[in-house]
Coordinates of N, CA, C and O in Angstrom, one line a residue:
X1 N 117.9 163.6 5.5 CA 116.7 162.9 5.7 C 116.5 162.5 7.1 O 115.4 162.6 7.7
X2 N 117.5 161.9 7.8 CA 117.4 161.5 9.2 C 117.1 162.7 10.1 O 116.2 162.6 11.0
X3 N 117.6 163.9 9.8 CA 117.3 165.1 10.6 C 115.8 165.4 10.4 O 115.2 165.8 11.4
X4 N 115.3 165.3 9.2 CA 113.9 165.6 9.0 C 113.0 164.6 9.8 O 112.0 165.0 10.4
X5 N 113.3 163.3 9.8 CA 112.5 162.3 10.5 C 112.6 162.6 12.0 O 111.6 162.6 12.7
X6 N 113.8 162.9 12.5 CA 113.9 163.3 13.9 C 113.1 164.5 14.3 O 112.5 164.6 15.4
X7 N 113.1 165.5 13.4 CA 112.3 166.7 13.7 C 110.9 166.4 13.8 O 110.1 166.9 14.6
X8 N 110.4 165.5 12.9 CA 109.0 165.1 12.9 C 108.6 164.4 14.2 O 107.6 164.6 14.8
X9 N 109.5 163.5 14.7 CA 109.3 162.8 15.9 C 109.3 163.8 17.1 O 108.4 163.6 18.0
X10 N 110.2 164.8 17.1 CA 110.2 165.7 18.2 C 108.9 166.6 18.2 O 108.5 167.1 19.2
X11 N 108.4 166.9 17.0 CA 107.2 167.7 16.9 C 105.9 167.1 17.3 O 104.9 167.7 17.5
X12 N 105.9 165.7 17.5 CA 104.7 165.0 17.9 C 104.3 165.5 19.2 O 105.1 165.6 20.2
X13 N 103.1 165.9 19.4 CA 102.6 166.6 20.6 C 102.6 165.7 21.9 O 101.8 164.8 22.0
X14 N 103.6 165.8 22.7 CA 103.6 165.3 24.1 C 103.5 163.8 24.3 O 103.3 163.4 25.4
X15 N 103.7 163.0 23.3 CA 103.5 161.5 23.6 C 104.8 160.8 23.1 O 105.4 161.2 22.2
X16 N 105.0 159.7 23.7 CA 106.1 158.8 23.4 C 105.9 158.3 22.0 O 106.8 158.2 21.2
X17 N 104.7 157.9 21.6 CA 104.4 157.3 20.3 C 104.0 158.4 19.3 O 104.0 158.1 18.1
X18 N 103.6 159.6 19.8 CA 103.1 160.6 18.9 C 101.7 160.4 18.3 O 101.3 161.2 17.5
X19 N 101.1 159.3 18.7 CA 99.8 159.0 18.2 C 98.7 159.5 19.2 O 98.4 158.8 20.2
X20 N 98.1 160.6 18.9 CA 97.0 161.1 19.7 C 95.8 161.6 18.8 O 95.5 162.8 18.8
X21 N 95.2 160.7 18.1 CA 94.1 161.1 17.2 C 92.9 161.6 18.0 O 92.7 161.2 19.1
X22 N 92.2 162.5 17.3 CA 90.9 163.0 17.8 C 89.8 162.4 17.0 O 89.9 162.3 15.8
X23 N 88.7 162.1 17.7 CA 87.5 161.6 17.0 C 86.3 162.4 17.6 O 86.4 163.0 18.7
X24 N 85.2 162.5 16.9 CA 84.0 163.3 17.4 C 83.3 162.7 18.5 O 83.3 161.4 18.7
X25 N 82.8 163.5 19.4 CA 81.9 163.0 20.5 C 80.5 163.3 20.3 O 79.6 163.1 21.1
X26 N 80.2 163.8 19.1 CA 78.8 164.0 18.6 C 78.9 164.4 17.2 O 79.9 164.7 16.6
X27 N 77.7 164.4 16.5 CA 77.6 164.9 15.1 C 77.3 163.8 14.2 O 76.9 162.7 14.6
X28 N 77.4 164.0 12.9 CA 77.0 163.1 11.9 C 77.7 161.8 11.8 O 77.2 160.8 11.3
X29 N 78.9 161.7 12.3 CA 79.7 160.4 12.3 C 79.1 159.5 13.4 O 79.5 158.3 13.4
X30 N 78.3 160.0 14.3 CA 77.8 159.2 15.5 C 76.4 158.7 15.2 O 75.7 159.2 14.4
X31 N 76.1 157.5 15.8 CA 74.8 156.9 15.6 C 73.9 157.3 16.8 O 74.2 157.0 18.0
X32 N 72.8 158.0 16.5 CA 71.9 158.5 17.5 C 70.9 157.4 17.9 O 70.3 156.8 17.0
X33 N 70.8 157.1 19.2 CA 69.9 156.1 19.7 C 69.0 156.7 20.8 O 68.4 156.0 21.6
X34 N 68.8 158.0 20.7 CA 68.1 158.8 21.7 C 66.6 158.4 21.7 O 66.0 158.0 20.6
X35 N 66.0 158.6 22.8 CA 64.5 158.4 23.0 C 64.0 159.7 23.7 O 64.8 160.5 24.1
X36 N 62.7 159.8 23.8 CA 62.2 161.0 24.5 C 62.8 161.2 25.9 O 62.8 160.2 26.7
X37 N 63.3 162.3 26.1 CA 63.9 162.7 27.4 C 65.2 162.0 27.7 O 65.8 162.2 28.8
X38 N 65.8 161.2 26.9 CA 67.0 160.5 27.1 C 67.9 160.6 25.9 O 67.5 160.1 24.8
X39 N 69.1 161.1 26.0 CA 70.0 161.2 24.9 C 71.0 160.0 25.0 O 71.5 159.7 26.0
X40 N 71.1 159.3 23.9 CA 72.0 158.2 23.8 C 72.6 158.2 22.4 O 71.9 158.3 21.4
X41 N 73.9 158.1 22.3 CA 74.6 158.0 21.0 C 75.9 157.3 21.1 O 76.5 157.3 22.1
X42 N 76.4 156.8 20.0 CA 77.6 156.1 19.9 C 78.5 156.7 18.8 O 78.0 156.8 17.7
X43 N 79.7 157.0 19.2 CA 80.6 157.6 18.2 C 81.8 156.7 18.0 O 82.3 156.1 18.9
X44 N 82.3 156.7 16.7 CA 83.4 155.8 16.4 C 84.7 156.4 16.9 O 84.9 157.6 16.9
X45 N 85.6 155.5 17.3 CA 86.9 155.8 17.7 C 87.9 155.1 16.8 O 87.5 154.5 15.8
X46 N 89.2 155.1 17.1 CA 90.1 154.4 16.2 C 90.2 152.9 16.5 O 89.8 152.5 17.5
X47 N 90.6 152.2 15.5 CA 90.9 150.8 15.6 C 89.7 149.9 16.1 O 89.9 149.0 16.8
X48 N 88.5 150.3 15.6 CA 87.3 149.5 16.0 C 86.7 149.8 17.4 O 85.8 149.2 17.8
X49 N 87.2 150.8 18.1 CA 86.7 151.2 19.4 C 85.6 152.2 19.2 O 85.5 152.9 18.1
X50 N 84.7 152.3 20.1 CA 83.6 153.3 20.1 C 83.4 153.9 21.5 O 83.9 153.3 22.5
X51 N 82.7 155.0 21.6 CA 82.3 155.6 22.9 C 80.8 155.7 22.8 O 80.3 156.3 21.9
X52 N 80.2 155.1 23.8 CA 78.7 155.3 23.9 C 78.4 156.3 25.0 O 78.9 156.2 26.1
X53 N 77.7 157.4 24.6 CA 77.3 158.4 25.5 C 75.9 158.3 25.9 O 75.0 158.0 25.1
X54 N 75.6 158.6 27.2 CA 74.2 158.5 27.7 C 74.0 159.8 28.6 O 74.8 160.1 29.4
X55 N 72.9 160.5 28.3 CA 72.5 161.7 29.0 C 71.0 161.7 29.4 O 70.2 161.9 28.6
X56 N 70.8 161.4 30.6 CA 69.4 161.3 31.1 C 69.0 162.6 31.8 O 67.9 162.8 32.2
X57 N 69.9 163.5 31.9 CA 69.6 164.8 32.5 C 70.4 164.9 33.8 O 71.4 165.7 33.9
X58 N 69.9 164.2 34.8 CA 70.6 164.2 36.1 C 71.8 163.3 36.1 O 72.8 163.6 36.8
X59 N 71.7 162.1 35.5 CA 72.7 161.1 35.5 C 73.2 161.0 34.0 O 72.4 160.8 33.1
X60 N 74.6 161.0 33.9 CA 75.2 160.8 32.6 C 76.2 159.7 32.7 O 76.7 159.4 33.8
X61 N 76.6 159.1 31.6 CA 77.6 158.1 31.6 C 78.2 158.0 30.2 O 77.7 158.5 29.2
X62 N 79.4 157.3 30.2 CA 80.0 157.0 28.9 C 80.6 155.6 29.1 O 81.0 155.2 30.2
X63 N 80.7 154.9 28.0 CA 81.3 153.6 27.9 C 82.3 153.5 26.8 O 81.9 153.9 25.6
X64 N 83.5 153.1 27.0 CA 84.5 153.0 26.0 C 84.8 151.5 25.8 O 85.1 150.8 26.8
X65 N 84.7 151.0 24.6 CA 85.0 149.6 24.4 C 85.1 149.3 22.9 O 84.7 150.1 22.0
X66 N 85.6 148.1 22.5 CA 85.5 147.8 21.1 C 84.1 147.7 20.6 O 83.2 147.3 21.4
X67 N 83.8 148.1 19.4 CA 82.4 148.0 18.9 C 81.8 146.7 19.1 O 80.6 146.6 19.4
X68 N 82.5 145.6 18.9 CA 81.9 144.2 18.9 C 81.4 143.9 20.3 O 80.6 143.0 20.5
X69 N 81.9 144.6 21.4 CA 81.5 144.2 22.7 C 80.8 145.3 23.5 O 80.3 145.1 24.6
X70 N 80.5 146.5 22.9 CA 79.9 147.6 23.6 C 78.5 147.2 24.1 O 78.1 147.6 25.2
X71 N 77.7 146.5 23.4 CA 76.4 146.1 23.8 C 76.3 145.0 24.9 O 75.3 144.9 25.5
X72 N 77.4 144.3 25.1 CA 77.5 143.2 26.0 C 77.9 143.7 27.4 O 77.7 143.0 28.4
X73 N 78.4 144.9 27.5 CA 78.9 145.4 28.8 C 77.8 145.7 29.8 O 76.7 146.3 29.4
X74 N 77.9 145.3 31.0 CA 76.9 145.5 32.0 C 76.9 146.9 32.6 O 75.8 147.3 33.0
X75 N 78.0 147.5 32.8 CA 78.1 148.8 33.4 C 78.9 149.7 32.6 O 79.8 149.3 31.8
X76 N 78.6 151.0 32.7 CA 79.3 152.0 31.9 C 80.8 152.2 32.5 O 81.1 151.8 33.6
X77 N 81.6 152.7 31.7 CA 83.0 153.0 32.1 C 83.0 154.0 33.2 O 83.7 153.9 34.2
X78 N 82.1 155.1 33.1 CA 82.0 156.1 34.2 C 80.6 156.6 34.2 O 80.0 156.7 33.1
X79 N 80.2 157.1 35.4 CA 78.8 157.6 35.5 C 78.9 158.7 36.5 O 79.6 158.6 37.5
X80 N 78.2 159.9 36.3 CA 78.2 161.0 37.3 C 77.0 161.8 37.1 O 76.2 161.6 36.2
X81 N 76.9 162.8 38.0 CA 75.7 163.7 38.0 C 76.1 164.8 37.0 O 77.1 165.5 37.2
X82 N 75.3 164.9 36.0 CA 75.6 165.8 34.9 C 75.3 167.3 35.2 O 74.5 167.6 36.0
X83 N 76.0 168.2 34.4 CA 75.8 169.6 34.5 C 76.2 170.2 33.2 O 77.1 169.7 32.5
X84 N 75.7 171.4 32.9 CA 76.1 172.1 31.7 C 76.0 171.3 30.5 O 75.0 170.6 30.2
X85 N 77.0 171.4 29.7 CA 77.1 170.7 28.4 C 77.2 169.2 28.5 O 77.0 168.5 27.6
X86 N 77.8 168.7 29.6 CA 78.0 167.4 30.0 C 79.2 166.8 29.3 O 80.1 166.3 29.9
X87 N 79.3 166.7 27.9 CA 80.4 166.1 27.2 C 81.0 167.2 26.2 O 80.3 167.9 25.6
X88 N 82.3 167.1 26.1 CA 83.0 168.0 25.1 C 82.7 167.5 23.7 O 81.9 166.5 23.5
X89 N 83.3 168.1 22.7 CA 83.0 167.9 21.3 C 83.8 166.7 20.7 O 83.5 166.2 19.6
X90 N 84.9 166.4 21.4 CA 85.8 165.4 20.8 C 86.5 164.6 21.9 O 86.5 164.9 23.0
X91 N 87.0 163.4 21.4 CA 87.7 162.5 22.3 C 89.2 162.4 21.7 O 89.4 162.3 20.5
X92 N 90.1 162.6 22.6 CA 91.5 162.4 22.2 C 92.0 161.0 22.7 O 91.8 160.6 23.8
X93 N 92.6 160.3 21.8 CA 93.0 158.9 22.1 C 94.5 158.8 22.2 O 95.3 159.4 21.4
X94 N 95.0 158.0 23.1 CA 96.4 157.6 23.2 C 96.6 156.2 22.7 O 95.9 155.3 23.2
X95 N 97.4 156.1 21.7 CA 97.5 154.8 21.0 C 98.9 154.1 21.3 O 99.9 154.8 21.5
X96 N 98.9 152.8 21.4 CA 100.1 152.0 21.5 C 100.0 150.9 20.5 O 99.1 150.1 20.5
X97 N 101.0 150.9 19.6 CA 101.0 149.9 18.5 C 99.7 149.8 17.8 O 99.2 148.7 17.5
X98 N 99.1 150.9 17.5 CA 97.8 151.0 16.8 C 96.5 150.7 17.5 O 95.5 150.6 17.0
X99 N 96.7 150.5 18.9 CA 95.5 150.1 19.7 C 95.3 151.3 20.7 O 96.2 151.7 21.4
X100 N 94.0 151.7 20.9 CA 93.7 152.7 22.0 C 94.0 152.2 23.4 O 93.6 151.1 23.7
X101 N 94.8 152.9 24.1 CA 95.2 152.6 25.5 C 94.7 153.6 26.5 O 94.8 153.3 27.7
X102 N 94.3 154.8 26.1 CA 93.8 155.8 27.0 C 93.0 156.8 26.1 O 93.1 156.9 24.9
X103 N 92.1 157.5 26.8 CA 91.3 158.5 26.1 C 91.1 159.7 27.1 O 91.1 159.6 28.3
X104 N 90.9 160.9 26.5 CA 90.6 162.1 27.2 C 89.4 162.8 26.6 O 89.3 162.9 25.4
X105 N 88.4 163.2 27.5 CA 87.3 163.9 27.0 C 86.9 165.0 28.1 O 87.0 164.8 29.3
X106 N 86.5 166.1 27.6 CA 86.0 167.2 28.5 C 84.6 166.8 29.0 O 83.8 166.4 28.3
X107 N 84.5 167.0 30.3 CA 83.2 166.6 31.0 C 82.7 167.7 31.9 O 83.6 168.5 32.5
X108 N 81.4 167.8 32.1 CA 80.9 168.8 33.1 C 80.1 167.9 34.1 O 79.4 167.0 33.7
X109 N 80.2 168.3 35.4 CA 79.5 167.5 36.4 C 79.1 168.5 37.6 O 79.6 169.6 37.7
X110 N 78.3 168.0 38.4 CA 77.9 168.7 39.7 C 78.5 167.9 40.8 O 78.4 166.7 40.9
X111 N 79.2 168.6 41.7 CA 79.8 168.0 42.9 C 79.5 168.7 44.2 O 79.2 169.9 44.1
X112 N 79.7 168.0 45.3 CA 79.5 168.6 46.6 C 78.1 168.9 47.0 O 77.2 168.8 46.2
X113 N 77.9 169.3 48.3 CA 76.6 169.6 48.8 C 76.0 170.8 48.1 O 74.8 170.9 48.0
X114 N 76.9 171.8 47.6 CA 76.4 173.0 46.9 C 76.1 172.7 45.5 O 75.6 173.6 44.7
X115 N 76.4 171.5 45.0 CA 76.2 171.1 43.6 C 76.8 172.0 42.6 O 76.2 172.4 41.6
X116 N 78.0 172.5 42.9 CA 78.7 173.4 42.0 C 79.1 172.7 40.7 O 79.3 171.5 40.7
X117 N 79.1 173.4 39.6 CA 79.4 172.8 38.3 C 81.0 172.8 38.2 O 81.6 173.8 38.4
X118 N 81.5 171.7 37.8 CA 82.9 171.5 37.6 C 83.1 171.0 36.1 O 82.4 170.1 35.6
X119 N 84.1 171.6 35.5 CA 84.5 171.3 34.1 C 85.9 170.7 34.2 O 86.8 171.3 34.7
X120 N 86.0 169.4 33.7 CA 87.3 168.7 33.8 C 87.6 168.1 32.5 O 86.8 167.9 31.6
X121 N 88.9 167.7 32.4 CA 89.3 166.8 31.3 C 89.5 165.4 31.9 O 90.4 165.2 32.7
X122 N 88.5 164.6 31.6 CA 88.5 163.2 32.2 C 89.4 162.3 31.5 O 89.3 162.3 30.2
X123 N 90.2 161.5 32.2 CA 91.2 160.6 31.6 C 90.8 159.2 31.9 O 90.5 158.8 33.0
X124 N 90.8 158.4 30.8 CA 90.4 157.0 31.0 C 91.5 156.1 30.5 O 92.1 156.3 29.5
X125 N 91.7 155.0 31.3 CA 92.7 153.9 30.9 C 91.8 152.9 30.1 O 90.7 152.7 30.4
X126 N 92.4 152.3 29.1 CA 91.7 151.3 28.3 C 92.6 150.0 28.2 O 93.7 150.1 27.8
X127 N 92.0 149.0 28.7 CA 92.7 147.6 28.7 C 91.8 146.7 27.9 O 91.0 146.0 28.5
X128 N 92.0 146.6 26.7 CA 91.2 145.7 25.8 C 89.7 146.1 25.8 O 89.4 147.2 25.5
X129 N 88.9 145.2 26.3 CA 87.5 145.4 26.4 C 87.1 146.2 27.6 O 85.9 146.5 27.8
X130 N 88.0 146.4 28.5 CA 87.7 147.1 29.8 C 88.3 148.5 29.8 O 89.5 148.7 29.4
X131 N 87.6 149.5 30.2 CA 88.1 150.8 30.4 C 87.7 151.3 31.8 O 86.7 150.8 32.4
X132 N 88.4 152.3 32.4 CA 88.1 152.8 33.7 C 88.5 154.3 33.8 O 89.4 154.7 33.0
X133 N 87.9 155.0 34.6 CA 88.3 156.4 34.9 C 89.6 156.4 35.6 O 89.8 155.7 36.7
X134 N 90.6 157.0 35.1 CA 92.0 157.0 35.6 C 92.2 158.3 36.5 O 93.0 158.3 37.4
X135 N 91.6 159.4 36.1 CA 91.7 160.7 36.8 C 91.1 161.8 36.0 O 90.5 161.6 34.9
X136 N 91.2 163.0 36.5 CA 90.6 164.2 35.9 C 91.5 165.4 36.2 O 92.1 165.4 37.3
X137 N 91.5 166.3 35.3 CA 92.2 167.6 35.5 C 91.2 168.7 35.3 O 90.5 168.8 34.3
X138 N 91.1 169.5 36.4 CA 90.2 170.7 36.3 C 90.6 171.6 35.2 O 91.8 171.9 35.1
X139 N 89.7 172.1 34.4 CA 90.1 172.9 33.2 C 90.8 174.2 33.5 O 91.5 174.7 32.6
X140 N 90.6 174.7 34.7 CA 91.3 176.0 35.0 C 92.7 175.8 35.6 O 93.3 176.7 36.0
X141 N 93.1 174.5 35.6 CA 94.5 174.2 36.0 C 95.5 174.8 35.0 O 95.2 174.8 33.8
X142 N 96.6 175.3 35.4 CA 97.6 175.9 34.5 C 98.0 174.8 33.5 O 98.3 173.7 33.9
X143 N 97.9 175.1 32.2 CA 98.3 174.1 31.2 C 97.5 172.8 31.3 O 98.0 171.7 31.2
X144 N 96.2 172.9 31.5 CA 95.3 171.8 31.8 C 95.4 170.7 30.6 O 95.4 169.5 30.9
X145 N 95.4 171.1 29.4 CA 95.5 170.2 28.3 C 96.8 169.4 28.3 O 96.8 168.1 28.2
X146 N 97.9 170.0 28.6 CA 99.2 169.3 28.7 C 99.2 168.4 29.9 O 99.7 167.2 29.8
X147 N 98.6 168.8 31.0 CA 98.6 168.0 32.2 C 97.7 166.7 32.0 O 98.1 165.6 32.3
X148 N 96.6 166.9 31.3 CA 95.7 165.8 31.0 C 96.3 164.8 30.0 O 96.2 163.6 30.2
X149 N 97.1 165.4 29.0 CA 97.7 164.5 28.1 C 98.8 163.7 28.8 O 99.0 162.5 28.5
X150 N 99.6 164.3 29.7 CA 100.6 163.6 30.5 C 99.9 162.5 31.3 O 100.4 161.4 31.4
X151 N 98.8 162.8 32.0 CA 98.1 161.8 32.8 C 97.6 160.7 31.9 O 97.6 159.5 32.3
X152 N 97.1 161.0 30.7 CA 96.7 160.0 29.7 C 97.8 159.1 29.3 O 97.6 157.9 29.1
X153 N 99.0 159.6 29.2 CA 100.2 158.8 28.9 C 100.4 157.8 30.0 O 100.8 156.6 29.7
X154 N 100.3 158.2 31.2 CA 100.4 157.3 32.4 C 99.3 156.3 32.4 O 99.5 155.1 32.6
X155 N 98.1 156.7 32.0 CA 96.9 155.8 32.0 C 97.2 154.7 30.9 O 96.8 153.5 31.1
X156 N 97.8 155.1 29.8 CA 98.0 154.1 28.7 C 98.9 153.0 29.2 O 98.9 151.9 28.6
X157 N 99.8 153.3 30.2 CA 100.7 152.2 30.7 C 100.2 151.6 32.0 O 100.9 150.9 32.6
X158 N 98.9 151.8 32.3 CA 98.4 151.3 33.6 C 97.3 150.3 33.3 O 96.8 150.1 32.1
X159 N 96.8 149.6 34.3 CA 95.8 148.6 34.2 C 94.6 149.1 35.0 O 94.7 149.8 36.1
X160 N 93.4 148.8 34.5 CA 92.2 149.1 35.3 C 92.1 148.1 36.4 O 92.5 146.9 36.2
X161 N 91.6 148.4 37.6 CA 91.5 147.5 38.7 C 90.5 146.4 38.3 O 89.5 146.6 37.6
X162 N 90.8 145.2 38.7 CA 89.9 144.0 38.5 C 88.7 144.2 39.4 O 88.7 144.6 40.5
X163 N 87.5 143.7 38.9 CA 86.3 143.8 39.6 C 86.1 142.6 40.4 O 86.5 141.5 40.1

């Protein structure tokens, strides 16, 4: 029995805690708040957290916070010049003691003077009601998913800068 439990622990994908649930970034589980020419929706995450997505076309943003405080926040967690699909289909969460401490989502943006399109795995640190962009991994990086998950593990043990 002990060998079986140890094998399960070792099989957990890339995390110290083994908790990396996925939740949708769009679809029927999400609440649509869109208006004409502006996409806005909120999707549930684990442990009472949500992600609010906003897509105005040129400018996009997302906000990660507990559901109870999402409407009180003054600024989004991250904002950028959108491109392509803008957001991936799911959010991967890094949990510590049942609480979200980091998240990863695929994003598309326009960067540089030539406004080239970049597709990345964006990594966010989550500190209670506050979240921040911790880093990003270009999707064409060798083993990009593994690199992003390792960076998310670092983000889970980090703090967002104070404002």
